[in-house]
mmCIF file of C-alpha atoms in Angstrom:
data_model
loop_
_atom_site.group_PDB
_atom_site.id
_atom_site.type_symbol
_atom_site.label_atom_id
_atom_site.label_comp_id
_atom_site.label_asym_id
_atom_site.label_seq_id
_atom_site.Cartn_x
_atom_site.Cartn_y
_atom_site.Cartn_z
ATOM 1 C CA MET A 1 15.954 -123.841 42.219
ATOM 2 C CA LYS A 2 15.757 -127.841 43.989
ATOM 3 C CA TYR A 3 17.861 -128.162 47.381
ATOM 4 C CA LEU A 4 19.598 -131.335 49.047
ATOM 5 C CA VAL A 5 20.221 -131.582 52.609
ATOM 6 C CA ILE A 6 22.472 -134.254 53.540
ATOM 7 C CA LEU A 7 22.885 -134.800 56.941
ATOM 8 C CA CYS A 8 25.428 -137.156 58.143
ATOM 9 C CA ASP A 9 24.420 -138.374 61.649
ATOM 10 C CA GLY A 10 27.250 -138.160 64.150
ATOM 11 C CA MET A 11 30.125 -137.506 61.538
ATOM 12 C CA SER A 12 32.042 -134.949 63.280
ATOM 13 C CA ASP A 13 34.257 -136.373 66.040
ATOM 14 C CA LEU A 14 38.128 -135.426 67.805
ATOM 15 C CA PRO A 15 41.328 -136.569 66.594
ATOM 16 C CA CYS A 16 41.547 -140.278 67.104
ATOM 17 C CA ASP A 17 45.036 -142.157 67.696
ATOM 18 C CA GLU A 18 43.989 -145.115 65.551
ATOM 19 C CA LEU A 19 43.889 -142.681 62.482
ATOM 20 C CA ASN A 20 47.089 -141.127 63.460
ATOM 21 C CA GLY A 21 45.894 -138.075 65.057
ATOM 22 C CA LYS A 22 43.517 -137.289 62.130
ATOM 23 C CA THR A 23 39.155 -137.355 62.601
ATOM 24 C CA PRO A 24 37.280 -140.011 60.507
ATOM 25 C CA MET A 25 36.502 -136.647 58.314
ATOM 26 C CA GLU A 26 39.944 -135.431 57.708
ATOM 27 C CA ALA A 27 40.833 -139.676 57.145
ATOM 28 C CA ALA A 28 38.103 -140.457 54.719
ATOM 29 C CA SER A 29 38.878 -140.482 51.085
ATOM 30 C CA LYS A 30 35.716 -138.070 50.379
ATOM 31 C CA PRO A 31 36.466 -136.394 46.780
ATOM 32 C CA THR A 32 33.158 -135.195 46.192
ATOM 33 C CA MET A 33 32.702 -133.643 49.735
ATOM 34 C CA ASP A 34 36.099 -131.951 48.915
ATOM 35 C CA ARG A 35 35.388 -130.795 45.501
ATOM 36 C CA LEU A 36 32.112 -129.061 46.261
ATOM 37 C CA ALA A 37 33.927 -127.714 49.778
ATOM 38 C CA CYS A 38 36.251 -125.697 47.497
ATOM 39 C CA ALA A 39 33.408 -123.439 46.014
ATOM 40 C CA SER A 40 31.257 -123.390 49.338
ATOM 41 C CA GLU A 41 30.534 -121.493 52.032
ATOM 42 C CA ALA A 42 31.704 -123.276 55.075
ATOM 43 C CA GLY A 43 31.854 -122.735 59.268
ATOM 44 C CA LEU A 44 30.352 -124.003 62.156
ATOM 45 C CA VAL A 45 26.858 -124.384 62.987
ATOM 46 C CA LYS A 46 25.552 -125.145 67.212
ATOM 47 C CA SER A 47 22.896 -127.387 66.837
ATOM 48 C CA VAL A 48 22.348 -128.499 69.967
ATOM 49 C CA PRO A 49 21.502 -125.358 72.570
ATOM 50 C CA ASP A 50 23.178 -125.364 76.340
ATOM 51 C CA SER A 51 19.695 -125.895 77.611
ATOM 52 C CA LEU A 52 19.011 -129.261 75.885
ATOM 53 C CA PRO A 53 20.546 -132.928 75.529
ATOM 54 C CA PRO A 54 22.835 -133.430 72.626
ATOM 55 C CA GLY A 55 20.644 -135.526 70.741
ATOM 56 C CA SER A 56 19.612 -136.330 67.247
ATOM 57 C CA ASP A 57 16.121 -135.257 68.053
ATOM 58 C CA VAL A 58 17.291 -132.087 69.211
ATOM 59 C CA ALA A 59 20.338 -131.279 66.788
ATOM 60 C CA ASN A 60 17.520 -132.300 63.743
ATOM 61 C CA LEU A 61 15.355 -130.047 64.681
ATOM 62 C CA SER A 62 17.833 -127.296 64.770
ATOM 63 C CA ILE A 63 19.375 -128.259 61.468
ATOM 64 C CA LEU A 64 15.575 -128.275 59.577
ATOM 65 C CA GLY A 65 14.835 -124.964 61.042
ATOM 66 C CA TYR A 66 12.864 -125.122 64.260
ATOM 67 C CA ASN A 67 13.887 -123.856 67.472
ATOM 68 C CA PRO A 68 13.987 -126.785 69.731
ATOM 69 C CA GLU A 69 13.815 -124.861 72.622
ATOM 70 C CA GLU A 70 10.584 -123.663 71.611
ATOM 71 C CA CYS A 71 8.953 -126.756 69.829
ATOM 72 C CA TYR A 72 11.146 -129.892 71.473
ATOM 73 C CA THR A 73 8.878 -132.019 73.998
ATOM 74 C CA GLY A 74 10.921 -134.952 73.926
ATOM 75 C CA ARG A 75 12.583 -137.598 71.573
ATOM 76 C CA SER A 76 9.719 -140.337 71.579
ATOM 77 C CA PRO A 77 7.002 -138.642 70.925
ATOM 78 C CA LEU A 78 8.572 -137.828 67.630
ATOM 79 C CA GLU A 79 9.034 -141.488 67.220
ATOM 80 C CA ALA A 80 5.540 -142.444 68.147
ATOM 81 C CA ALA A 81 4.366 -140.030 65.354
ATOM 82 C CA SER A 82 6.319 -142.349 62.895
ATOM 83 C CA MET A 83 4.917 -145.063 63.857
ATOM 84 C CA GLY A 84 1.255 -143.881 63.715
ATOM 85 C CA ILE A 85 0.441 -144.109 67.262
ATOM 86 C CA GLU A 86 -2.189 -141.069 68.071
ATOM 87 C CA MET A 87 -0.986 -139.555 71.630
ATOM 88 C CA ASP A 88 -3.960 -138.167 73.673
ATOM 89 C CA ALA A 89 -2.739 -134.835 75.503
ATOM 90 C CA ASP A 90 -1.870 -136.433 78.615
ATOM 91 C CA ASP A 91 0.036 -139.275 77.297
ATOM 92 C CA VAL A 92 3.831 -139.937 77.741
ATOM 93 C CA ALA A 93 5.887 -141.505 75.087
ATOM 94 C CA ILE A 94 9.376 -143.244 76.273
ATOM 95 C CA ARG A 95 11.677 -144.821 73.793
ATOM 96 C CA CYS A 96 12.118 -148.606 74.569
ATOM 97 C CA ASN A 97 15.028 -149.973 73.791
ATOM 98 C CA ILE A 98 16.253 -154.060 73.712
ATOM 99 C CA VAL A 99 19.405 -153.735 74.829
ATOM 100 C CA SER A 100 22.069 -156.554 76.009
ATOM 101 C CA LEU A 101 23.296 -156.907 79.522
ATOM 102 C CA SER A 102 26.000 -159.329 81.081
ATOM 103 C CA LYS A 103 24.639 -162.040 82.876
ATOM 104 C CA GLU A 104 24.690 -161.257 87.059
ATOM 105 C CA ASP A 105 22.773 -162.157 90.296
ATOM 106 C CA SER A 106 21.682 -158.064 90.510
ATOM 107 C CA PHE A 107 20.223 -156.113 87.740
ATOM 108 C CA HIS A 108 21.796 -153.062 89.418
ATOM 109 C CA ASP A 109 25.814 -155.216 88.650
ATOM 110 C CA ALA A 110 24.573 -156.093 85.172
ATOM 111 C CA VAL A 111 26.820 -154.306 82.455
ATOM 112 C CA MET A 112 26.061 -152.865 79.492
ATOM 113 C CA ASN A 113 27.029 -154.589 76.719
ATOM 114 C CA CYS A 114 25.162 -153.218 73.803
ATOM 115 C CA TYR A 115 22.118 -150.781 73.337
ATOM 116 C CA CYS A 116 21.206 -152.296 70.557
ATOM 117 C CA ALA A 117 20.971 -156.085 71.476
ATOM 118 C CA ASN A 118 23.770 -157.016 69.288
ATOM 119 C CA ASP A 119 21.459 -155.611 66.062
ATOM 120 C CA ILE A 120 18.388 -157.514 67.333
ATOM 121 C CA HIS A 121 16.515 -158.416 64.018
ATOM 122 C CA THR A 122 12.776 -156.515 63.814
ATOM 123 C CA PRO A 123 10.992 -160.248 63.809
ATOM 124 C CA GLU A 124 12.635 -161.183 66.500
ATOM 125 C CA ALA A 125 12.431 -157.712 68.142
ATOM 126 C CA ALA A 126 8.649 -157.998 67.930
ATOM 127 C CA LYS A 127 8.321 -160.845 69.947
ATOM 128 C CA VAL A 128 9.934 -159.416 72.994
ATOM 129 C CA ILE A 129 7.576 -156.475 72.606
ATOM 130 C CA GLU A 130 4.488 -158.877 72.351
ATOM 131 C CA ILE A 131 5.642 -160.768 75.344
ATOM 132 C CA ALA A 132 6.558 -157.106 77.346
ATOM 133 C CA ASN A 133 2.390 -156.480 76.554
ATOM 134 C CA GLN A 134 1.864 -160.002 78.123
ATOM 135 C CA GLU A 135 3.843 -159.486 81.103
ATOM 136 C CA PHE A 136 3.820 -155.566 81.478
ATOM 137 C CA GLY A 137 1.004 -154.156 79.819
ATOM 138 C CA SER A 138 -2.466 -152.809 80.994
ATOM 139 C CA GLU A 139 -4.974 -150.303 79.836
ATOM 140 C CA LYS A 140 -2.605 -147.537 81.275
ATOM 141 C CA LEU A 141 0.793 -148.961 79.404
ATOM 142 C CA LYS A 142 1.105 -150.374 76.103
ATOM 143 C CA PHE A 143 4.102 -151.087 74.024
ATOM 144 C CA TYR A 144 4.396 -150.403 70.284
ATOM 145 C CA PRO A 145 6.907 -152.509 68.038
ATOM 146 C CA GLY A 146 9.413 -150.192 66.000
ATOM 147 C CA ILE A 147 12.457 -151.233 64.037
ATOM 148 C CA SER A 148 15.180 -153.471 65.085
ATOM 149 C CA TYR A 149 16.123 -152.289 68.760
ATOM 150 C CA ARG A 150 13.852 -148.973 68.679
ATOM 151 C CA HIS A 151 10.299 -149.316 70.150
ATOM 152 C CA CYS A 152 7.794 -147.423 72.363
ATOM 153 C CA LEU A 153 6.299 -147.630 75.268
ATOM 154 C CA ILE A 154 2.499 -144.757 75.601
ATOM 155 C CA ILE A 155 1.773 -144.387 79.244
ATOM 156 C CA LYS A 156 -1.687 -142.881 79.787
ATOM 157 C CA ASN A 157 -1.573 -139.983 81.940
ATOM 158 C CA GLY A 158 2.391 -140.253 82.472
ATOM 159 C CA LYS A 159 4.825 -138.193 83.874
ATOM 160 C CA ILE A 160 7.948 -136.565 82.213
ATOM 161 C CA ASP A 161 11.312 -135.395 84.063
ATOM 162 C CA LEU A 162 11.791 -139.508 84.943
ATOM 163 C CA ASP A 163 16.035 -138.854 84.786
ATOM 164 C CA MET A 164 16.336 -142.292 82.802
ATOM 165 C CA THR A 165 19.892 -142.867 80.849
ATOM 166 C CA PRO A 166 20.154 -143.005 77.413
ATOM 167 C CA PRO A 167 21.831 -146.934 76.883
ATOM 168 C CA HIS A 168 24.201 -145.476 74.134
ATOM 169 C CA ASP A 169 25.834 -143.469 76.734
ATOM 170 C CA ILE A 170 26.779 -146.280 79.391
ATOM 171 C CA THR A 171 28.403 -149.122 76.804
ATOM 172 C CA GLY A 172 30.428 -151.271 79.029
ATOM 173 C CA LYS A 173 29.734 -149.754 82.358
ATOM 174 C CA ARG A 174 27.570 -151.324 85.170
ATOM 175 C CA ILE A 175 24.085 -150.041 85.019
ATOM 176 C CA GLY A 176 23.667 -149.381 88.684
ATOM 177 C CA ASP A 177 25.926 -146.564 88.180
ATOM 178 C CA TYR A 178 23.934 -144.886 86.128
ATOM 179 C CA ILE A 179 20.181 -145.722 88.006
ATOM 180 C CA LYS A 180 18.774 -142.884 89.954
ATOM 181 C CA ILE A 181 15.254 -144.367 91.309
ATOM 182 C CA ILE A 182 12.823 -141.685 91.992
ATOM 183 C CA GLU A 183 9.160 -141.840 92.723
ATOM 184 C CA LYS A 184 8.287 -141.358 89.352
ATOM 185 C CA ASN A 185 10.224 -143.863 87.664
ATOM 186 C CA GLN A 186 10.442 -146.446 90.249
ATOM 187 C CA PHE A 187 7.926 -148.661 88.363
ATOM 188 C CA LEU A 188 10.006 -148.391 84.754
ATOM 189 C CA TYR A 189 13.171 -149.755 86.708
ATOM 190 C CA GLU A 190 11.040 -152.543 87.813
ATOM 191 C CA ILE A 191 9.828 -153.388 84.858
ATOM 192 C CA MET A 192 13.320 -153.534 83.176
ATOM 193 C CA GLU A 193 14.486 -155.449 86.201
ATOM 194 C CA LYS A 194 11.879 -158.087 85.514
ATOM 195 C CA SER A 195 12.671 -157.976 81.786
ATOM 196 C CA TYR A 196 16.149 -159.181 82.599
ATOM 197 C CA PHE A 197 15.259 -162.097 84.406
ATOM 198 C CA LEU A 198 13.078 -162.931 81.835
ATOM 199 C CA ASP A 199 15.817 -163.632 79.608
ATOM 200 C CA ASN A 200 18.837 -162.806 81.586
ATOM 201 C CA SER A 201 20.950 -161.259 78.439
ATOM 202 C CA LYS A 202 18.089 -158.835 76.753
ATOM 203 C CA CYS A 203 16.206 -156.537 78.778
ATOM 204 C CA LEU A 204 13.921 -153.291 78.062
ATOM 205 C CA TRP A 205 15.463 -150.068 78.780
ATOM 206 C CA PHE A 206 13.477 -146.659 78.684
ATOM 207 C CA TRP A 207 14.418 -143.196 78.013
ATOM 208 C CA GLY A 208 13.709 -140.157 76.003
ATOM 209 C CA GLU A 209 10.404 -139.494 77.497
ATOM 210 C CA GLY A 210 7.795 -136.582 76.340
ATOM 211 C CA LYS A 211 4.473 -135.455 75.631
ATOM 212 C CA ARG A 212 2.642 -135.280 71.966
ATOM 213 C CA ALA A 213 4.606 -132.925 69.931
ATOM 214 C CA GLU A 214 3.543 -130.347 67.720
ATOM 215 C CA LEU A 215 5.354 -128.681 64.798
ATOM 216 C CA PRO A 216 4.651 -125.828 62.564
ATOM 217 C CA LEU A 217 4.591 -127.111 58.597
ATOM 218 C CA PHE A 218 8.104 -127.267 57.070
ATOM 219 C CA ARG A 219 6.589 -125.794 53.642
ATOM 220 C CA GLU A 220 4.351 -122.862 55.769
ATOM 221 C CA LYS A 221 8.376 -121.793 56.866
ATOM 222 C CA PHE A 222 10.090 -121.969 53.826
ATOM 223 C CA GLY A 223 7.363 -121.744 51.461
ATOM 224 C CA LEU A 224 9.118 -125.395 49.866
ATOM 225 C CA SER A 225 7.743 -128.979 49.381
ATOM 226 C CA SER A 226 9.760 -131.315 51.053
ATOM 227 C CA VAL A 227 10.687 -134.967 51.188
ATOM 228 C CA MET A 228 12.284 -136.785 54.417
ATOM 229 C CA ILE A 229 14.507 -139.944 53.625
ATOM 230 C CA SER A 230 15.697 -141.714 56.509
ATOM 231 C CA ALA A 231 16.076 -145.636 58.304
ATOM 232 C CA VAL A 232 14.875 -144.351 61.607
ATOM 233 C CA ASP A 233 11.490 -143.376 63.247
ATOM 234 C CA LEU A 234 13.117 -140.715 64.777
ATOM 235 C CA LEU A 235 13.940 -138.266 61.684
ATOM 236 C CA LYS A 236 10.268 -140.032 60.118
ATOM 237 C CA GLY A 237 8.373 -138.572 62.947
ATOM 238 C CA ILE A 238 9.744 -135.531 62.487
ATOM 239 C CA GLY A 239 9.085 -135.640 59.065
ATOM 240 C CA LYS A 240 5.348 -136.450 59.362
ATOM 241 C CA LEU A 241 4.551 -133.893 62.017
ATOM 242 C CA THR A 242 6.375 -131.028 59.628
ATOM 243 C CA GLY A 243 4.180 -132.148 56.753
ATOM 244 C CA MET A 244 6.958 -133.626 54.546
ATOM 245 C CA GLU A 245 6.560 -136.636 52.427
ATOM 246 C CA VAL A 246 8.363 -139.555 54.215
ATOM 247 C CA ILE A 247 9.825 -141.802 51.894
ATOM 248 C CA ASN A 248 10.660 -145.533 52.921
ATOM 249 C CA VAL A 249 13.592 -146.485 50.824
ATOM 250 C CA PRO A 250 13.981 -150.419 50.960
ATOM 251 C CA GLY A 251 17.105 -151.880 52.553
ATOM 252 C CA ALA A 252 17.673 -148.814 54.381
ATOM 253 C CA THR A 253 18.794 -150.055 58.215
ATOM 254 C CA GLY A 254 20.493 -146.905 59.866
ATOM 255 C CA TYR A 255 24.202 -148.428 59.778
ATOM 256 C CA ILE A 256 26.510 -149.225 57.864
ATOM 257 C CA ASP A 257 25.101 -151.871 55.502
ATOM 258 C CA THR A 258 21.846 -149.313 54.689
ATOM 259 C CA ASN A 259 21.097 -148.760 51.146
ATOM 260 C CA PHE A 260 23.123 -145.886 50.524
ATOM 261 C CA THR A 261 22.243 -146.294 46.527
ATOM 262 C CA GLY A 262 18.160 -146.551 47.342
ATOM 263 C CA LYS A 263 18.510 -143.305 49.235
ATOM 264 C CA ALA A 264 20.376 -141.458 46.486
ATOM 265 C CA ASN A 265 17.592 -142.342 44.088
ATOM 266 C CA ALA A 266 14.664 -141.498 46.004
ATOM 267 C CA ALA A 267 15.900 -137.898 46.704
ATOM 268 C CA ILE A 268 16.537 -138.334 42.617
ATOM 269 C CA ASN A 269 13.079 -138.798 41.947
ATOM 270 C CA ALA A 270 11.385 -136.819 44.532
ATOM 271 C CA LEU A 271 13.025 -133.752 43.178
ATOM 272 C CA GLU A 272 12.864 -134.633 39.471
ATOM 273 C CA ASN A 273 9.207 -135.391 40.215
ATOM 274 C CA GLY A 274 8.069 -131.535 41.789
ATOM 275 C CA ALA A 275 9.928 -131.644 45.355
ATOM 276 C CA ASP A 276 12.051 -128.445 46.223
ATOM 277 C CA LEU A 277 13.802 -129.975 48.616
ATOM 278 C CA ALA A 278 15.057 -133.505 49.775
ATOM 279 C CA TYR A 279 16.616 -133.876 53.374
ATOM 280 C CA ILE A 280 18.598 -137.125 53.242
ATOM 281 C CA HIS A 281 19.475 -138.524 56.887
ATOM 282 C CA ILE A 282 22.407 -140.916 57.323
ATOM 283 C CA GLU A 283 22.359 -142.871 60.599
ATOM 284 C CA ALA A 284 25.780 -144.805 59.826
ATOM 285 C CA PRO A 285 28.485 -142.395 61.134
ATOM 286 C CA ASP A 286 26.529 -141.942 64.473
ATOM 287 C CA GLU A 287 26.391 -145.662 65.069
ATOM 288 C CA CYS A 288 29.628 -146.556 64.308
ATOM 289 C CA GLY A 289 30.482 -144.084 66.878
ATOM 290 C CA HIS A 290 28.507 -145.418 69.201
ATOM 291 C CA ARG A 291 30.305 -148.592 68.766
ATOM 292 C CA GLY A 292 33.963 -147.116 68.965
ATOM 293 C CA GLU A 293 33.981 -148.829 65.235
ATOM 294 C CA VAL A 294 37.015 -146.393 63.864
ATOM 295 C CA ASN A 295 37.385 -147.863 60.795
ATOM 296 C CA ASN A 296 33.835 -148.341 59.864
ATOM 297 C CA LYS A 297 33.188 -144.514 60.785
ATOM 298 C CA VAL A 298 35.856 -144.027 58.071
ATOM 299 C CA LYS A 299 34.332 -146.259 55.667
ATOM 300 C CA SER A 300 30.588 -144.685 56.216
ATOM 301 C CA ILE A 301 31.454 -141.105 55.188
ATOM 302 C CA GLU A 302 33.281 -142.391 52.205
ATOM 303 C CA LEU A 303 30.241 -144.475 51.224
ATOM 304 C CA ILE A 304 28.112 -141.211 51.458
ATOM 305 C CA ASP A 305 30.119 -139.743 49.353
ATOM 306 C CA GLU A 306 30.508 -142.401 46.798
ATOM 307 C CA LEU A 307 27.120 -143.226 46.509
ATOM 308 C CA VAL A 308 24.902 -140.438 48.060
ATOM 309 C CA LEU A 309 26.481 -137.489 47.092
ATOM 310 C CA LYS A 310 28.076 -138.049 43.814
ATOM 311 C CA PRO A 311 24.989 -139.813 41.773
ATOM 312 C CA VAL A 312 22.874 -137.302 43.071
ATOM 313 C CA LEU A 313 25.076 -134.293 41.555
ATOM 314 C CA LYS A 314 25.582 -135.856 38.642
ATOM 315 C CA VAL A 315 21.680 -136.477 37.916
ATOM 316 C CA MET A 316 20.970 -133.004 39.161
ATOM 317 C CA ASP A 317 23.712 -131.212 37.090
ATOM 318 C CA GLY A 318 21.394 -129.424 34.955
ATOM 319 C CA GLU A 319 19.191 -128.099 37.599
ATOM 320 C CA HIS A 320 20.179 -124.988 39.899
ATOM 321 C CA LEU A 321 21.318 -127.257 43.074
ATOM 322 C CA ARG A 322 21.960 -125.743 46.238
ATOM 323 C CA VAL A 323 23.366 -128.293 48.781
ATOM 324 C CA LEU A 324 23.877 -128.255 52.531
ATOM 325 C CA ILE A 325 26.098 -130.991 53.817
ATOM 326 C CA ALA A 326 26.634 -131.352 57.640
ATOM 327 C CA PRO A 327 26.493 -133.431 61.070
ATOM 328 C CA ASP A 328 23.952 -133.016 63.327
ATOM 329 C CA HIS A 329 26.413 -133.321 66.445
ATOM 330 C CA PRO A 330 29.546 -135.077 67.334
ATOM 331 C CA THR A 331 29.599 -138.444 68.255
ATOM 332 C CA PRO A 332 33.516 -138.950 69.060
ATOM 333 C CA LEU A 333 34.762 -142.396 68.669
ATOM 334 C CA SER A 334 36.507 -141.964 72.283
ATOM 335 C CA LEU A 335 33.175 -141.129 73.962
ATOM 336 C CA LYS A 336 30.854 -143.395 72.655
ATOM 337 C CA THR A 337 28.242 -140.811 72.756
ATOM 338 C CA HIS A 338 26.897 -137.153 71.642
ATOM 339 C CA THR A 339 28.426 -133.897 72.586
ATOM 340 C CA ARG A 340 27.187 -130.277 71.877
ATOM 341 C CA ASP A 341 30.021 -129.129 70.260
ATOM 342 C CA PRO A 342 29.529 -126.950 67.068
ATOM 343 C CA VAL A 343 29.022 -129.384 64.068
ATOM 344 C CA PRO A 344 30.787 -127.913 60.529
ATOM 345 C CA PHE A 345 28.615 -127.277 57.707
ATOM 346 C CA LEU A 346 28.766 -126.600 53.581
ATOM 347 C CA ILE A 347 26.339 -124.679 51.550
ATOM 348 C CA TYR A 348 26.879 -125.078 48.169
ATOM 349 C CA ASP A 349 25.519 -123.390 45.092
ATOM 350 C CA ASN A 350 26.124 -125.169 41.291
ATOM 351 C CA LYS A 351 25.319 -121.604 39.778
ATOM 352 C CA THR A 352 27.730 -119.583 42.019
ATOM 353 C CA SER A 353 31.018 -119.789 42.533
ATOM 354 C CA VAL A 354 32.811 -118.882 45.964
ATOM 355 C CA THR A 355 35.963 -119.177 47.539
ATOM 356 C CA GLY A 356 35.918 -122.022 49.714
ATOM 357 C CA VAL A 357 38.202 -124.308 51.763
ATOM 358 C CA SER A 358 40.180 -127.167 50.628
ATOM 359 C CA THR A 359 38.714 -129.941 52.203
ATOM 360 C CA PHE A 360 35.443 -130.437 54.519
ATOM 361 C CA THR A 361 36.769 -131.303 57.802
ATOM 362 C CA GLU A 362 35.911 -129.771 61.521
ATOM 363 C CA LYS A 363 39.414 -127.349 61.145
ATOM 364 C CA THR A 364 38.625 -126.062 58.288
ATOM 365 C CA ALA A 365 35.309 -125.328 58.600
ATOM 366 C CA LYS A 366 36.742 -123.302 62.165
ATOM 367 C CA SER A 367 39.222 -121.677 59.989
ATOM 368 C CA THR A 368 36.508 -119.682 58.174
ATOM 369 C CA GLY A 369 35.334 -117.961 61.175
ATOM 370 C CA ILE A 370 32.003 -118.256 60.382
ATOM 371 C CA TYR A 371 29.744 -119.434 63.018
ATOM 372 C CA ILE A 372 26.024 -119.941 63.639
ATOM 373 C CA GLU A 373 25.058 -119.694 66.983
ATOM 374 C CA ASN A 374 21.363 -120.464 66.768
ATOM 375 C CA GLY A 375 21.158 -123.673 65.203
ATOM 376 C CA TYR A 376 17.729 -123.032 63.682
ATOM 377 C CA GLU A 377 18.992 -120.267 61.523
ATOM 378 C CA LEU A 378 20.965 -122.354 59.246
ATOM 379 C CA MET A 379 18.089 -123.617 57.090
ATOM 380 C CA GLU A 380 16.757 -120.059 56.272
ATOM 381 C CA ARG A 381 20.172 -119.283 55.482
ATOM 382 C CA PHE A 382 20.216 -122.381 53.321
ATOM 383 C CA THR A 383 17.056 -121.893 51.799
ATOM 384 C CA ASN A 384 17.311 -117.948 50.979
ATOM 385 C CA ALA A 385 21.422 -117.700 50.560
ATOM 386 C CA ARG A 386 22.440 -115.698 47.085
ATOM 387 C CA ASN A 387 19.054 -115.512 46.140
#
């Protein structure tokens, strides 16, 4: 038995006026997904518990079979693991975005123009982080460069519960309306403000703090060898901490220009060479949702169908293959941020025929009446279903 997970980050959505009342999943031409849906178990899964924020960290832990209410310590520690940062028990990791703000006399009056600094290139971003270390680094504070706009700050003997706002939640909004200064976070806002006046367009933005993460090994939980294929440090970090083999695909960007074919080939190679399960995480639908790019979100779903799902199914046709397709959370175009609404899923087995749904959408998944309240139970259902 081989297992394939295609995690379409942020794919589910709300009906859009620009799509004549359809969601991107409904509007997209995705013949391969829809063909599988006809012979799949489909339903809804609640990937984000009410007690936690609706982020890709929490949601992907759930989909991978981990109860985030038991093991989640914050977003940035997962990314830090991918970056090879060794955290001590009293360290706090904080996500450090490079963002673009409007030019104003007052930092608080600036508007969040872009949470990713207009897709800043990694070499340019590395220079920004180098300057940050020169200006603000110390024995207690150290900045680590990541990819594009995503970076990390490690604080020795740091504090959590800092009440920092994710920048992708406030695109187009005055940042001062979302800044809540408390004693624990005051020095971070001071660094953000100083970094703004160093450049007066780009700015450091902190959020997603947490303590060192420790996760049970995926193989011990499910008895399967596995690989993680993703462009982003968050998923690579989860993969590393859970003992999955992390595969880096050249040209994987986390956006719609990513190397879809390279990700498919990486999964095929892994499955053909002994891996039991391949987890392909594709960030593109989520990024399009954050940017309000309606047509690109539809296109990203179509590219996943054509360049990832279709070729893997073709090559693995001779194997007993089970496939799970799902978003981690919705990223509605109208909101440009995540919600915790249940997401659609399908489970397909190429050796077993079941009566499924006509197409893979939010509505058809809901129509089956299948609902998984605890998202972390989906992986067990997938790996044990119809054995």
